[in-house]
XYZ file of C-alpha atoms in Angstrom:
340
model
C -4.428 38.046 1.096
C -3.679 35.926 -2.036
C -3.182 32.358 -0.768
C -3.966 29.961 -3.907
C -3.025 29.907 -7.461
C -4.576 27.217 -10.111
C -1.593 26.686 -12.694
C -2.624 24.792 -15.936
C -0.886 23.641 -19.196
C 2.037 26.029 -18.434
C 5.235 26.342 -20.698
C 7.919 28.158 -19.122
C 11.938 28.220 -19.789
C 13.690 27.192 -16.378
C 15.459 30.595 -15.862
C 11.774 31.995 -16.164
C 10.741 29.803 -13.297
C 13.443 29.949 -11.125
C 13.010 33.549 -11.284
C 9.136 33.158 -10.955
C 9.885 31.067 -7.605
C 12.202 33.747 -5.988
C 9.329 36.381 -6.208
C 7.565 34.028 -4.154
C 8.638 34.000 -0.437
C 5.929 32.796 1.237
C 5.493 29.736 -0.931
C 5.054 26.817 1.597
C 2.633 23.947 -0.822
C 2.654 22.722 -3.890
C -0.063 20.643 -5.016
C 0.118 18.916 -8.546
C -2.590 16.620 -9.908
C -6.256 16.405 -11.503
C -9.623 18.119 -9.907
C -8.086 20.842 -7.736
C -10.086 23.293 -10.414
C -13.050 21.893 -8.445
C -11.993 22.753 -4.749
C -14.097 25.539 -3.897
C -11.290 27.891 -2.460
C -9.850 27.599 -5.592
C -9.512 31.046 -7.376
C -9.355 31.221 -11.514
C -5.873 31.243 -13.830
C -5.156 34.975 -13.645
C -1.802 34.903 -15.828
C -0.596 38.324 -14.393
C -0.858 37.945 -11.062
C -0.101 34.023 -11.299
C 3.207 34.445 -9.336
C 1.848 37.188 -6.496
C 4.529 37.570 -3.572
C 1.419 36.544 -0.807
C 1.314 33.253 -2.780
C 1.701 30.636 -0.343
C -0.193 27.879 -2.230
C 0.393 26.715 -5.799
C -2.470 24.037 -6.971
C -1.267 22.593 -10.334
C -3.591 20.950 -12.801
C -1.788 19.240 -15.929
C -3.555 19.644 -19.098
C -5.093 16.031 -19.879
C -3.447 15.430 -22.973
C -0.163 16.827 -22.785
C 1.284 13.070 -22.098
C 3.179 11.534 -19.217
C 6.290 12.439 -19.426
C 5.302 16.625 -20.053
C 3.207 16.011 -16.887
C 6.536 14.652 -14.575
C 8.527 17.580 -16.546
C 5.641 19.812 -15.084
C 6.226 18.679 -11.585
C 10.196 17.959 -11.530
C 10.539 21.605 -12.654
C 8.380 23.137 -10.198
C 10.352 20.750 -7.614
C 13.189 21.721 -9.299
C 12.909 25.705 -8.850
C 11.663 25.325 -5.170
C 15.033 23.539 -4.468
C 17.291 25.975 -6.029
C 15.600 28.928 -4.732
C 15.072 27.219 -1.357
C 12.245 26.732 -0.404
C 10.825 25.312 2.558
C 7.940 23.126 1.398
C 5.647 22.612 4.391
C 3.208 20.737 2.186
C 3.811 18.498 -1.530
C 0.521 16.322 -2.911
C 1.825 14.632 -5.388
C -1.573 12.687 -7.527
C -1.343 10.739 -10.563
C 1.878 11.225 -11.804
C 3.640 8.187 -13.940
C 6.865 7.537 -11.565
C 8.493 5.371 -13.620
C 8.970 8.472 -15.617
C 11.212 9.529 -12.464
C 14.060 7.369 -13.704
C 14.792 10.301 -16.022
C 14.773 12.622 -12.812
C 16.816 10.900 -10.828
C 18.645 14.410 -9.703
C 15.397 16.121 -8.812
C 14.247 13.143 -6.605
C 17.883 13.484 -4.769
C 16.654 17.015 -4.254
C 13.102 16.014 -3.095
C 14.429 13.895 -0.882
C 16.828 16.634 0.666
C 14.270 19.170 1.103
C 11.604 16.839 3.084
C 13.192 17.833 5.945
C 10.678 20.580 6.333
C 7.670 18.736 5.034
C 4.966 18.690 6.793
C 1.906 17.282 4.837
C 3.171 14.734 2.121
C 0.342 13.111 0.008
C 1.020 10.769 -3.105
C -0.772 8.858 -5.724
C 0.447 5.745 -7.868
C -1.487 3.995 -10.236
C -1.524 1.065 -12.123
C 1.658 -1.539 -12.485
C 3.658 1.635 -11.829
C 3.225 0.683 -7.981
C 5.314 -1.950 -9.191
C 8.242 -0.282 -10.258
C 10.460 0.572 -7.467
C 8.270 3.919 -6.654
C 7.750 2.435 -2.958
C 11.694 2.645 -2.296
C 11.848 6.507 -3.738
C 8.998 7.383 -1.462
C 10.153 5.601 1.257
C 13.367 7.349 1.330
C 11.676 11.105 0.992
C 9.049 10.235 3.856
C 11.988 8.716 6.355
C 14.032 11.986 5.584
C 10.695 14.134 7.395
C 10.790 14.079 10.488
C 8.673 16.149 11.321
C 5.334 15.181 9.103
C 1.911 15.345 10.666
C -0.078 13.818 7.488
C 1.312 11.032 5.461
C -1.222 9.745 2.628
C -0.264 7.318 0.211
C -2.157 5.438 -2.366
C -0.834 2.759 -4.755
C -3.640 1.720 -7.189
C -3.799 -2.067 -6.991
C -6.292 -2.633 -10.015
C -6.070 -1.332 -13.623
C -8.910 -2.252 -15.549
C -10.709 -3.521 -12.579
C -8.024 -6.668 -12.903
C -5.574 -6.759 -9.873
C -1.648 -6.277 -9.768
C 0.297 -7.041 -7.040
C -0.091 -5.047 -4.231
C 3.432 -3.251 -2.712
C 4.769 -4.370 0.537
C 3.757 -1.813 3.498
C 7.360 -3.068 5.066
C 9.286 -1.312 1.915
C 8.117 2.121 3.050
C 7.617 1.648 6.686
C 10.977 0.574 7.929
C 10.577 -0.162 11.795
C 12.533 1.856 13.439
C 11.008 4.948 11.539
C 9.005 7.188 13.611
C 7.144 10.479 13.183
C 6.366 11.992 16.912
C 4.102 14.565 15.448
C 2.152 12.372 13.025
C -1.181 12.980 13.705
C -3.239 12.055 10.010
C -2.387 8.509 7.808
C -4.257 7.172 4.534
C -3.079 3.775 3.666
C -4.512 2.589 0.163
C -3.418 -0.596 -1.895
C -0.543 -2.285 0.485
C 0.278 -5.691 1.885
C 1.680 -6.227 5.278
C 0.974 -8.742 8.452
C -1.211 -8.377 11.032
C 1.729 -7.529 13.528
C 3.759 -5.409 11.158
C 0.766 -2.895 10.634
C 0.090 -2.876 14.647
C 3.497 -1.908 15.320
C 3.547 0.883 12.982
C 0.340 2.165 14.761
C 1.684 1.486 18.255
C 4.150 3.518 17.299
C 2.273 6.624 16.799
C -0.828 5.745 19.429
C 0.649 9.219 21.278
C -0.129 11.398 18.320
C -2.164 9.637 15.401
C -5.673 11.139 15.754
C -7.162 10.135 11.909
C -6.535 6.827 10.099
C -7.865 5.742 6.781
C -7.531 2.031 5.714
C -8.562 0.697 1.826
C -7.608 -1.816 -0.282
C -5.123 -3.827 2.474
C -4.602 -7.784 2.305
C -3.438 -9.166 5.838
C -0.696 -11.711 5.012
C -0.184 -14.753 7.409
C 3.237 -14.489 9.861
C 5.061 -16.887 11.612
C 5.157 -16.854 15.269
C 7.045 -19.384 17.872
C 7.521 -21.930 14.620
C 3.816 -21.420 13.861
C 2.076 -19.981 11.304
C -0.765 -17.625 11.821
C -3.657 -15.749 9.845
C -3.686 -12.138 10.185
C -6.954 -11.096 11.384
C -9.214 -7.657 11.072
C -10.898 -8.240 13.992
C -7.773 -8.376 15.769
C -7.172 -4.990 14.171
C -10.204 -3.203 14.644
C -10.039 -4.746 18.775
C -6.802 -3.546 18.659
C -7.313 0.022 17.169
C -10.121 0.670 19.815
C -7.771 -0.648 22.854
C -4.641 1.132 21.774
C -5.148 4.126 19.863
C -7.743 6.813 20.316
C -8.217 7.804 17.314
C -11.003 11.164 16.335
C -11.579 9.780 12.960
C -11.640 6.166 11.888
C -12.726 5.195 7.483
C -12.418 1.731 6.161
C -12.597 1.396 2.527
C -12.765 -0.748 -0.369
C -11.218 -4.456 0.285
C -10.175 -5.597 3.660
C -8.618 -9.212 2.972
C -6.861 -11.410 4.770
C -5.597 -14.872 3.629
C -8.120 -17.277 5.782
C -12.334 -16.278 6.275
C -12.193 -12.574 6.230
C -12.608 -11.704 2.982
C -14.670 -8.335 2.422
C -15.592 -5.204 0.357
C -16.515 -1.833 2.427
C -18.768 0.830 0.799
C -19.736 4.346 1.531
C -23.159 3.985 1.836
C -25.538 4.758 -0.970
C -28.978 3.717 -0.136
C -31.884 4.443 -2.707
C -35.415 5.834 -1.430
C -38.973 6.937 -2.982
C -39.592 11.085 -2.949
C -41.089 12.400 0.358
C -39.171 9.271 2.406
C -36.701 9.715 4.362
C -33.061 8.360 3.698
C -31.530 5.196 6.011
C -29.101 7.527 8.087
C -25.730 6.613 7.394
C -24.415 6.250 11.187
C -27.226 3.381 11.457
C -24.950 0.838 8.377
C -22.661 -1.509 9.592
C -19.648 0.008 8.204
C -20.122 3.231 10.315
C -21.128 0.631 13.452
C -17.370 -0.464 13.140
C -15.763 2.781 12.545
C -17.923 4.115 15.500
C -16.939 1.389 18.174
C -13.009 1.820 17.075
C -13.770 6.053 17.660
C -16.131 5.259 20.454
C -16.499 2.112 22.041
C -19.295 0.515 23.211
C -20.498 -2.644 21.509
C -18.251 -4.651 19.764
C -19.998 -5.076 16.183
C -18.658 -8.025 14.695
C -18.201 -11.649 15.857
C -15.216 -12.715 17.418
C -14.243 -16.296 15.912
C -12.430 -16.305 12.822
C -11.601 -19.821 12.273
C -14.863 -20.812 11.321
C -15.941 -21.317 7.860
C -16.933 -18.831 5.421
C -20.692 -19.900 5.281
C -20.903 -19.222 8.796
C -19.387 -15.973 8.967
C -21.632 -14.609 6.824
C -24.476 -16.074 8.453
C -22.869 -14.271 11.591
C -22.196 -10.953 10.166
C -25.844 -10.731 9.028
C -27.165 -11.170 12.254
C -25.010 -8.315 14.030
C -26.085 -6.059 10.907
C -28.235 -3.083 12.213
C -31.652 -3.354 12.550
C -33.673 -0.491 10.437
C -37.285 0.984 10.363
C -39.415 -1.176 8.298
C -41.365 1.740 7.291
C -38.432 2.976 5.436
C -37.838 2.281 2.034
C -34.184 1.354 1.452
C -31.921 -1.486 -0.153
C -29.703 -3.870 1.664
C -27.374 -2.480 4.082
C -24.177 -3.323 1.717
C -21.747 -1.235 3.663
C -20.192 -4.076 4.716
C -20.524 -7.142 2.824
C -18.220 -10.068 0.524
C -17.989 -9.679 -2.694
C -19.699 -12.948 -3.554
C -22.709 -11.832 -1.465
């Protein structure tokens, strides 16, 4: 059976694809955005057969220099024909498209929005200073009009040109009384939000959430009983082992906060000689914390936070694993600050 379809640099009149669409029945994904030549299940263009009636998958790649604004015409259309013909997207991935380019689509993203309903898997991608232009509240209004999604991912870039831009409020999407029973995956990349406004989203889902990916997030202080208090991580991570129980746990890339924790997280790339063996990766740090919030056991980082920097790193390195000596390898840096 036919299940994917890799569309590239396509041209088509609207007629053409809304007819295109109807001969598809079974179409239930749409995925639009760079690399998905690369996924292995991936079959080649075949032009004749491009719109088969067992296609349940389409996997879009724009053509790199077709410009923006052809790219959101790409996507709008395809959104655009799946509306009109009705269909009942179960899945939409949605990676590196320029949203501000939306404002000329404002009637597609009313029809977006509309057709969540039956979304199932919704994954999206926005880079640069884009984050910063009003993209959150359009995604925030398609994800609270799905009520039944199991997999929410959503990235917002917060560097271009390795300087930072403002990261977007996690409270502009998340409103709190949202709530997605079945929600069992969420990738959170490039947000700001308080200690105990990212808890209660989690709480919210502790029946169902069984994966949870966390990058690029700055803790902001919050007020409490007329006092004001620094959001902490290790208040998190405590938190995601006591109330959650989570299958999968991945921290990623900056984990900030606006008092002493202040660090970078790597995936683990450790260097070695031919004919010796690599450091395992479940033995760095980062996978000690990901491992305790999955597991339990140990509790791998030091508890006080209100010391000062100096003597949290002094503390971190003493909870880092210990490794064979035989091995050659470089510094654990799984888990480190940026100054280090």
């Amino acid at each position: 059976m036919l299940h994917q379809r890799l569309l590239q640099r396509f041209n088509i009149e609207e007629d053409e694809l809304d007819n295109a669409f109807r001969k598809l029945p079974q179409l239930e994904e749409i995925c639009f955005g760079p690399g998905f030549r690369y996924l292995p299940h991936t079959v080649k263009p075949i032009t004749p057969e491009l719109f088969s009636p067992l296609g349940r998958e389409m996997l879009v790649e724009p053509g790199h220099y077709d410009g923006l604004n052809y790219h959101v015409g790409q996507f709008t259309a395809m959104m655009a024909a799946a509306h009109k013909t009705k269909k009942r997207l179960k899945v939409i991935r949605a990676l590196d498209l320029p949203w501000k380019a939306f404002e000329q689509h404002l009637e597609v993203l009313a029809m977006m929005t509309a057709d969540m309903r039956y979304c199932e898997h919704f994954a999206v991608k926005v880079s640069g200073t884009e984050a910063l232009k009003g993209a959150e509240v359009q995604i925030s209004s398609m994800i609270q009009n799905a009520p039944d999604l199991q997999t929410i991912e959503l990235k917002f870039l917060t560097r271009v040109y390795e300087r930072p831009v403002k990261a977007v409020e996690l409270s502009r999407l998340f409103i709190y009384q949202v709530h997605w029973p079945n929600l069992k995956s969420l990738l959170l990349q490039g947000f700001s939000t308080s200690e105990v406004h990212l808890k209660e989203i989690l709480a919210a889902h502790a029946a169902s959430l069984q994966s949870l990916e966390i990058s690029q997030i700055n803790l902001k202080s919050y007020e409490s009983k007329g006092k004001v208090h620094h959001s902490s991580w290790v208040k998190i991570i405590l938190f995601l082992r006591e109330s959650l129980n989570l299958h999968k746990m991945r921290f990623l890339d900056s984990l900030t906060n606006e008092g002493n924790e202040n660090w970078r997280v790597r995936e683990p790339v450790i260097a070695y000689d031919s004919g010796t063996p690599p450091v395992r990766e479940d033995l760095t740090f980062k996978s000690r914390v990901e491992r305790y919030v999955v597991e339990g056991g140990e509790f791998p980082l030091p508890w006080p936070t209100e010391i000062e920097d100096s003597r949290w790193r002094d503390l971190l390195l003493e909870f880092r694993p210990k490794l064979d000596e035989t091995w050659e390898f470089h510094d654990d840096v799984s888990w480190f600050w940026p100054y280090e």
